Tab-separated table of C-alpha atoms and ligand atoms in Angstrom:
chain	number	residue	atom	x	y	z
A	504	THR	CA	3.519	9.228	-12.266
A	505	ALA	CA	-0.052	10.397	-11.943
A	506	ASN	CA	-0.771	8.344	-15.034
A	507	LYS	CA	1.104	5.381	-13.651
A	508	LYS	CA	-0.884	5.575	-10.432
A	509	MET	CA	-4.105	5.871	-12.385
A	510	LYS	CA	-3.111	2.772	-14.316
A	511	GLU	CA	-2.467	0.959	-11.050
A	512	VAL	CA	-5.903	1.915	-9.769
A	513	LYS	CA	-7.427	0.765	-13.056
A	514	ASP	CA	-5.526	-2.515	-12.980
A	515	THR	CA	-6.711	-3.184	-9.483
A	516	TYR	CA	-10.298	-2.658	-10.434
A	517	HIS	CA	-10.312	-3.577	-14.116
A	518	THR	CA	-11.621	-7.069	-13.402
A	519	HIS	CA	-15.000	-5.527	-12.974
A	520	LEU	CA	-14.834	-2.794	-15.551
A	521	HIS	CA	-15.933	-5.224	-18.246
A	522	SER	CA	-19.095	-6.048	-16.331
A	523	ILE	CA	-20.150	-2.406	-16.165
A	524	ASP	CA	-22.995	-1.306	-18.392
A	525	ARG	CA	-21.538	0.672	-21.340
A	526	LYS	CA	-23.637	3.700	-20.582
A	527	TYR	CA	-21.938	3.996	-17.172
A	528	PHE	CA	-18.380	3.871	-18.505
A	529	LYS	CA	-17.870	7.618	-18.115
A	530	THR	CA	-19.247	7.530	-14.594
A	531	ALA	CA	-16.997	4.566	-13.817
A	532	LYS	CA	-13.949	6.482	-15.015
A	533	LYS	CA	-14.915	9.458	-12.893
A	534	LEU	CA	-15.388	7.207	-9.870
A	535	LEU	CA	-11.983	5.604	-10.356
A	536	GLN	CA	-10.487	9.086	-10.529
A	537	GLU	CA	-12.221	10.029	-7.300
A	538	ILE	CA	-10.879	6.879	-5.631
A	539	HIS	CA	-7.423	7.683	-6.940
A	540	LYS	CA	-7.662	11.275	-5.692
A	541	ARG	CA	-8.473	9.922	-2.242
A	542	MET	CA	-11.948	11.417	-2.190
A	543	PHE	CA	-13.138	8.305	-0.419
A	544	THR	CA	-11.956	7.392	3.011
A	545	VAL	CA	-12.618	4.524	5.376
A	546	TYR	CA	-13.735	5.132	8.945
A	547	LEU	CA	-13.673	2.485	11.645
A	548	GLN	CA	-16.192	1.862	14.387
A	549	PRO	CA	-15.101	-0.357	17.280
A	550	LYS	CA	-16.993	-3.486	18.257
A	551	ILE	CA	-16.830	-4.226	21.964
A	552	ASN	CA	-17.038	-7.570	23.778
A	553	LEU	CA	-19.902	-7.248	26.209
A	554	SER	CA	-18.350	-9.754	28.657
A	555	ASP	CA	-15.309	-7.605	29.471
A	556	GLU	CA	-15.957	-4.405	27.465
A	557	LYS	CA	-12.670	-4.879	25.624
A	558	LEU	CA	-12.136	-4.331	21.920
A	559	ASN	CA	-13.444	-7.165	19.765
A	560	GLY	CA	-12.887	-5.739	16.286
A	561	ALA	CA	-14.085	-2.966	14.009
A	562	GLU	CA	-16.469	-2.269	11.160
A	563	ALA	CA	-15.180	-0.361	8.143
A	564	LEU	CA	-17.568	2.354	6.946
A	565	VAL	CA	-16.957	4.365	3.818
A	566	ARG	CA	-17.074	8.172	3.689
A	567	LYS	CA	-16.809	10.531	0.746
A	568	LEU	CA	-15.308	13.997	0.726
A	569	ASN	CA	-17.205	16.666	-1.171
A	570	GLY	CA	-15.535	19.627	-2.899
A	571	LYS	CA	-15.539	21.609	0.346
A	572	GLY	CA	-13.722	18.871	2.233
A	573	ASN	CA	-16.820	17.859	4.187
A	574	LEU	CA	-17.708	14.227	4.744
A	575	VAL	CA	-20.701	12.813	2.925
A	576	PRO	CA	-22.404	9.823	4.604
A	577	PRO	CA	-22.974	6.595	2.620
A	578	ILE	CA	-26.729	7.105	2.442
A	579	ASP	CA	-26.098	10.122	0.160
A	580	PHE	CA	-24.017	8.309	-2.472
A	581	ILE	CA	-24.389	4.530	-2.127
A	582	PRO	CA	-27.924	4.155	-3.520
A	583	GLU	CA	-26.829	5.692	-6.838
A	584	LEU	CA	-23.730	3.473	-6.992
A	585	GLU	CA	-25.901	0.452	-6.350
A	586	GLN	CA	-28.197	1.528	-9.175
A	587	ASN	CA	-25.457	1.929	-11.760
A	588	GLY	CA	-23.510	-1.111	-10.572
A	589	LEU	CA	-20.407	0.827	-9.589
A	590	ILE	CA	-20.610	0.133	-5.849
A	591	SER	CA	-18.218	-2.809	-6.259
A	592	PHE	CA	-15.360	-0.383	-6.959
A	593	VAL	CA	-16.048	1.240	-3.626
A	594	ASP	CA	-16.488	-2.071	-1.788
A	595	PHE	CA	-13.137	-3.321	-3.076
A	596	PHE	CA	-11.503	0.013	-2.329
A	597	VAL	CA	-12.746	-0.329	1.258
A	598	LEU	CA	-11.419	-3.882	1.529
A	599	GLU	CA	-8.074	-2.779	0.136
A	600	THR	CA	-7.859	0.150	2.541
A	601	VAL	CA	-8.707	-2.128	5.465
A	602	CYS	CA	-5.933	-4.535	4.431
A	603	GLU	CA	-3.542	-1.576	4.303
A	604	TYR	CA	-4.616	-0.529	7.824
A	605	ILE	CA	-4.172	-4.047	9.233
A	606	HIS	CA	-0.830	-4.398	7.483
A	607	ASN	CA	0.404	-1.193	9.140
A	608	TRP	CA	-0.891	-2.220	12.560
A	609	GLN	CA	0.924	-5.522	12.272
A	610	LYS	CA	4.133	-3.689	11.367
A	611	GLN	CA	3.694	-1.632	14.546
A	612	GLY	CA	3.232	-4.755	16.662
A	613	LYS	CA	-0.420	-4.085	17.466
A	614	LYS	CA	-2.902	-6.732	18.433
A	615	PHE	CA	-4.557	-8.539	15.513
A	616	ILE	CA	-8.193	-7.587	15.290
A	617	LYS	CA	-10.828	-8.621	12.835
A	618	VAL	CA	-12.328	-5.906	10.626
A	619	SER	CA	-15.637	-6.253	8.857
A	620	VAL	CA	-16.438	-4.764	5.463
A	621	ASN	CA	-19.849	-4.302	3.888
A	622	MET	CA	-20.471	-5.920	0.527
A	623	SER	CA	-23.442	-4.780	-1.417
A	624	ARG	CA	-25.622	-7.159	-3.375
A	625	THR	CA	-24.291	-5.723	-6.605
A	626	THR	CA	-20.752	-6.589	-5.570
A	627	LEU	CA	-21.734	-10.096	-4.543
A	628	ARG	CA	-23.224	-10.618	-7.988
A	629	LYS	CA	-19.907	-9.828	-9.702
A	630	LYS	CA	-17.972	-12.690	-11.167
A	631	ASN	CA	-14.949	-13.828	-9.172
A	632	VAL	CA	-15.849	-11.683	-6.185
A	633	VAL	CA	-14.248	-14.163	-3.777
A	634	GLN	CA	-11.045	-14.553	-5.812
A	635	LYS	CA	-10.867	-10.767	-6.010
A	636	ALA	CA	-11.156	-10.459	-2.236
A	637	VAL	CA	-8.498	-13.144	-1.759
A	638	ALA	CA	-6.167	-11.344	-4.178
A	639	ILE	CA	-6.548	-8.052	-2.321
A	640	CYS	CA	-5.808	-9.739	1.026
A	641	SER	CA	-2.718	-11.475	-0.271
A	642	LYS	CA	-1.408	-8.251	-1.820
A	643	TYR	CA	-1.103	-7.005	1.787
A	644	GLN	CA	-0.254	-10.409	3.270
A	645	ILE	CA	-3.451	-10.388	5.296
A	646	GLY	CA	-5.069	-13.694	6.185
A	647	PRO	CA	-8.783	-13.702	5.284
A	648	GLN	CA	-9.294	-14.870	8.881
A	649	LEU	CA	-8.963	-11.181	9.824
A	650	ILE	CA	-11.712	-10.086	7.447
A	651	GLU	CA	-15.430	-10.433	7.996
A	652	ILE	CA	-17.815	-9.915	5.107
A	653	GLU	CA	-21.079	-8.201	6.070
A	654	ILE	CA	-24.014	-9.155	3.931
A	655	THR	CA	-27.239	-7.309	4.547
A	656	GLU	CA	-30.458	-9.169	4.973
A	657	SER	CA	-31.630	-7.628	1.727
A	658	ILE	CA	-29.721	-10.481	0.065
A	659	GLY	CA	-33.261	-11.796	-0.019
A	660	GLY	CA	-33.093	-10.504	-3.581
A	661	LEU	CA	-30.197	-12.788	-4.505
A	662	GLU	CA	-30.784	-16.292	-5.813
A	663	LYS	CA	-30.486	-18.908	-3.068
A	664	LYS	CA	-28.022	-20.947	-5.077
A	665	LEU	CA	-25.771	-17.956	-5.548
A	666	ILE	CA	-25.780	-17.144	-1.833
A	667	THR	CA	-24.971	-20.728	-0.912
A	668	ARG	CA	-22.087	-20.856	-3.359
A	669	LEU	CA	-20.737	-17.475	-2.250
A	670	MET	CA	-20.885	-18.445	1.415
A	671	ASP	CA	-19.078	-21.707	0.684
A	672	ASP	CA	-16.396	-19.944	-1.327
A	673	PHE	CA	-15.855	-17.181	1.237
A	674	HIS	CA	-15.666	-19.751	4.039
A	675	THR	CA	-13.287	-21.996	2.133
A	676	ALA	CA	-11.021	-18.989	1.546
A	677	GLY	CA	-11.057	-18.264	5.308
A	678	PHE	CA	-13.352	-15.237	5.555
A	679	SER	CA	-16.121	-15.084	8.104
A	680	ILE	CA	-19.564	-13.874	7.195
A	681	ALA	CA	-21.967	-11.671	9.092
A	682	LEU	CA	-25.657	-11.213	8.454
A	683	ASP	CA	-26.089	-7.435	8.766
A	684	ASP	CA	-29.218	-5.450	9.685
A	685	PHE	CA	-31.024	-8.512	11.010
A	686	GLY	CA	-34.523	-7.524	12.011
A	687	SER	CA	-34.796	-4.490	9.772
A	688	GLY	CA	-37.002	-6.072	7.162
A	689	PHE	CA	-39.113	-9.101	6.427
A	690	SER	CA	-38.402	-12.781	5.853
A	691	ASN	CA	-34.958	-12.832	7.348
A	692	ILE	CA	-35.468	-15.775	9.678
A	693	ALA	CA	-35.297	-18.273	6.834
A	694	ALA	CA	-31.869	-16.887	5.927
A	695	LEU	CA	-30.627	-18.001	9.348
A	696	ALA	CA	-31.671	-21.577	8.714
A	697	GLU	CA	-30.482	-21.731	5.138
A	698	ASN	CA	-27.017	-20.267	5.614
A	699	ASP	CA	-24.112	-20.770	7.909
A	700	PHE	CA	-23.513	-17.249	9.238
A	701	ASP	CA	-20.668	-16.723	11.711
A	702	VAL	CA	-22.102	-13.473	13.000
A	703	VAL	CA	-25.547	-11.916	13.223
A	704	LYS	CA	-25.845	-8.155	13.663
A	705	PHE	CA	-29.122	-6.917	15.099
A	706	ASP	CA	-30.323	-3.777	13.382
A	707	LYS	CA	-30.395	-0.565	15.366
A	708	SER	CA	-34.176	-0.457	15.004
A	709	LEU	CA	-34.368	-3.635	17.117
A	710	ILE	CA	-32.206	-2.081	19.835
A	711	ASP	CA	-33.691	1.426	19.905
A	712	THR	CA	-36.593	0.776	22.224
A	713	ILE	CA	-35.446	-2.223	24.294
A	714	PHE	CA	-35.310	-0.120	27.443
A	715	GLU	CA	-38.679	1.582	27.086
A	716	ASN	CA	-40.677	-1.201	25.501
A	717	ASP	CA	-41.316	-4.689	26.960
A	718	LYS	CA	-42.162	-6.148	23.572
A	719	SER	CA	-38.916	-4.918	21.994
A	720	ARG	CA	-37.066	-6.424	24.918
A	721	THR	CA	-38.714	-9.790	24.363
A	722	VAL	CA	-37.973	-9.633	20.638
A	723	ILE	CA	-34.261	-9.003	21.133
A	724	GLN	CA	-34.032	-11.639	23.861
A	725	GLN	CA	-35.641	-14.251	21.645
A	726	ALA	CA	-33.628	-13.153	18.608
A	727	ILE	CA	-30.418	-13.772	20.589
A	728	ASN	CA	-31.753	-17.146	21.725
A	729	LEU	CA	-32.803	-18.059	18.195
A	730	CYS	CA	-29.348	-17.307	16.788
A	731	ASN	CA	-27.654	-19.352	19.481
A	732	ALA	CA	-30.109	-22.216	18.996
A	733	VAL	CA	-29.357	-22.312	15.276
A	734	ASN	CA	-25.605	-22.218	15.868
A	735	LYS	CA	-24.189	-22.199	19.380
A	736	ASN	CA	-20.934	-20.677	18.107
A	737	ILE	CA	-22.617	-17.787	16.366
A	738	GLU	CA	-21.580	-14.293	17.468
A	739	THR	CA	-24.419	-11.902	18.178
A	740	VAL	CA	-23.852	-8.162	17.765
A	741	GLY	CA	-26.134	-5.351	18.887
A	742	GLU	CA	-25.859	-2.361	16.526
A	743	GLY	CA	-26.624	1.239	17.429
A	744	VAL	CA	-26.139	0.868	21.172
A	745	GLU	CA	-26.503	4.404	22.492
A	746	THR	CA	-27.357	4.097	26.174
A	747	GLU	CA	-26.079	2.374	29.295
A	748	GLN	CA	-29.560	0.844	29.784
A	749	GLN	CA	-29.478	-0.789	26.347
A	750	LEU	CA	-26.006	-2.128	27.116
A	751	GLN	CA	-27.151	-3.680	30.392
A	752	ILE	CA	-30.111	-5.387	28.727
A	753	LEU	CA	-27.952	-6.813	25.921
A	754	LYS	CA	-25.471	-8.113	28.501
A	755	GLU	CA	-28.218	-9.679	30.552
A	756	TYR	CA	-29.564	-11.507	27.497
A	757	GLY	CA	-26.139	-12.826	26.556
A	758	CYS	CA	-25.476	-10.770	23.447
A	759	ASP	CA	-21.773	-11.184	22.653
A	760	ILE	CA	-20.781	-7.855	21.136
A	761	GLY	CA	-21.933	-4.237	21.083
A	762	GLN	CA	-21.382	-1.504	18.526
A	763	GLY	CA	-22.696	2.021	18.845
A	764	TYR	CA	-22.220	5.635	19.811
A	765	LEU	CA	-22.135	4.614	23.492
A	766	PHE	CA	-18.678	3.165	22.802
A	767	SER	CA	-17.640	5.299	19.844
A	768	ARG	CA	-18.827	6.788	16.584
A	769	PRO	CA	-17.064	5.662	13.416
A	770	ILE	CA	-13.668	7.436	13.455
A	771	PRO	CA	-10.657	7.897	11.165
A	772	GLU	CA	-7.968	5.196	11.307
A	773	GLU	CA	-5.440	7.429	13.092
A	774	LYS	CA	-7.895	8.060	15.900
A	775	PHE	CA	-8.871	4.392	16.069
A	776	LEU	CA	-5.207	3.456	16.379
A	777	LYS	CA	-4.628	6.030	19.102
A	778	ASP	CA	-7.801	5.384	21.115
A	779	PHE	CA	-8.350	1.658	20.650
A	780	LEU	CA	-5.112	-0.036	19.637
A	781	THR	CA	-2.815	1.291	22.336
A	782	GLY	CA	-2.477	0.341	25.969
A	783	GLU	CA	-3.852	-2.936	27.202
A	784	ASN	CA	-6.355	-3.157	24.300
A	785	GLY	CA	-3.771	-2.884	21.582
A	786	GLU	CA	-0.717	-4.776	22.752
A	787	LYS	CA	-0.084	-7.989	20.954
A	788	CYS	CA	-1.042	-10.742	23.325
A	789	ASP	CA	-0.314	-13.860	21.316
B	1959	C2E	P1	-24.426	-0.663	8.469
B	1959	C2E	O1	-23.497	-1.571	7.778
B	1959	C2E	O2	-25.543	-1.263	9.214
B	1959	C2E	O3	-23.519	0.233	9.417
B	1959	C2E	C1	-23.918	0.719	10.670
B	1959	C2E	C2	-24.408	2.145	10.546
B	1959	C2E	O4	-24.979	2.546	11.791
B	1959	C2E	C3	-23.291	3.146	10.260
B	1959	C2E	O5	-23.839	4.198	9.491
B	1959	C2E	C4	-22.964	3.668	11.662
B	1959	C2E	O6	-22.356	4.934	11.664
B	1959	C2E	C5	-24.346	3.710	12.268
B	1959	C2E	N1	-24.303	3.638	13.729
B	1959	C2E	C6	-23.517	2.863	14.502
B	1959	C2E	N2	-23.779	3.046	15.806
B	1959	C2E	C7	-24.773	3.972	15.871
B	1959	C2E	C8	-25.488	4.586	16.959
B	1959	C2E	O7	-25.258	4.298	18.141
B	1959	C2E	N3	-26.436	5.497	16.628
B	1959	C2E	C9	-26.708	5.840	15.338
B	1959	C2E	N4	-27.661	6.746	15.108
B	1959	C2E	N5	-26.070	5.264	14.285
B	1959	C2E	C10	-25.109	4.350	14.558
B	1959	C2E	P2	-23.130	4.771	8.201
B	1959	C2E	O8	-21.644	4.782	8.353
B	1959	C2E	O9	-23.813	6.042	7.843
B	1959	C2E	O10	-23.474	3.675	7.115
B	1959	C2E	C11	-24.801	3.425	6.721
B	1959	C2E	C12	-24.890	2.210	5.852
B	1959	C2E	O11	-24.208	2.398	4.613
B	1959	C2E	C13	-24.225	0.971	6.459
B	1959	C2E	O12	-25.065	0.389	7.414
B	1959	C2E	C14	-24.035	0.124	5.231
B	1959	C2E	O13	-25.220	-0.529	4.873
B	1959	C2E	C15	-23.727	1.164	4.175
B	1959	C2E	N6	-22.261	1.199	3.989
B	1959	C2E	C16	-21.310	1.849	4.699
B	1959	C2E	N7	-20.081	1.614	4.200
B	1959	C2E	C17	-20.257	0.779	3.134
B	1959	C2E	C18	-19.363	0.170	2.191
B	1959	C2E	O14	-18.126	0.306	2.227
B	1959	C2E	N8	-19.945	-0.609	1.223
B	1959	C2E	C19	-21.298	-0.814	1.167
B	1959	C2E	N9	-21.765	-1.586	0.197
B	1959	C2E	N10	-22.143	-0.272	2.030
B	1959	C2E	C20	-21.637	0.517	3.008
B	1960	MG	MG1	-22.551	-3.223	8.268
B	1961	MG	MG1	-26.280	-2.835	10.071
B	1962	MG	MG1	-23.155	-17.581	21.049
């Protein structure tokens, strides 16, 4: 059955195996084995509505287990996977795991929350990426309305036409799209005008000094205003909120959602279920 399971894993991901550079085939096989052996796991970090401090949703963040059973953060393995083009296996594994989580929550009568997944540039470049995402959702009977795709502002490197088409296709399928890490690099303001993002996530570096530094405070205030001026329905998210002072400032400026250690670190699904999907936060209300 180990072979059968391996075949299942391969089938799930084979769509993209053909687009992998031949010289990375061995590495790809090893990665699929690691996925199969559950050496990757998906943590969840809650997103909190700043108006009532109730749960808004969660972001899925991948973790890898090393031989000693310790968790390796994404920064230590994602760059290499982006280089060799194998990150899409991980991105789709994360989406699939998230669908499994949501499916189980629904079975337990929990509230429906939206979960966001990160999609790297390399993944977005793959053929049929949207159809693939749709197929994974329907395998678990999850409406794409419950999934948000996070695209980092480094999509600057993708062709405009490709981004436009991807955004259209994701939207048509029912997914929402977040612009991640806004403010962490250059030339990201044009992206706001050119694309129809549902959510903008302000990078932690924009939030870090808003209490101590007047200029940072003005920047975040005007960034929130800019997003709302471009699209009054846009959701603004402050990332890396660590202090009560930062929270108060974001609230005052009308930021919609907060995410950060102040509320919770990324945690395993079981803990997320126990701490955030029970009691008044987690009961099904509709
Ligand atoms: P991101 O998508 O911007 O995710 C937010 C990161 O900020 C997470 O780091 C999270 O743990 C961290 N964070 C959140 N709140 C706080 C805070 O209050 N203080 C501090 N110091 N950090 C905070 P993480 O999990 O290490 O992930 C880093 C990056 O790796 C992510 O940044 C994302 O770009 C990438 N990543 C994570 N999972 C995936 C994935 O499944 N696929 C892809 N392609 N990239 C992923
Ligand atoms: Mg993200
Ligand atoms: Mg971010
Ligand atoms: Mg708004």
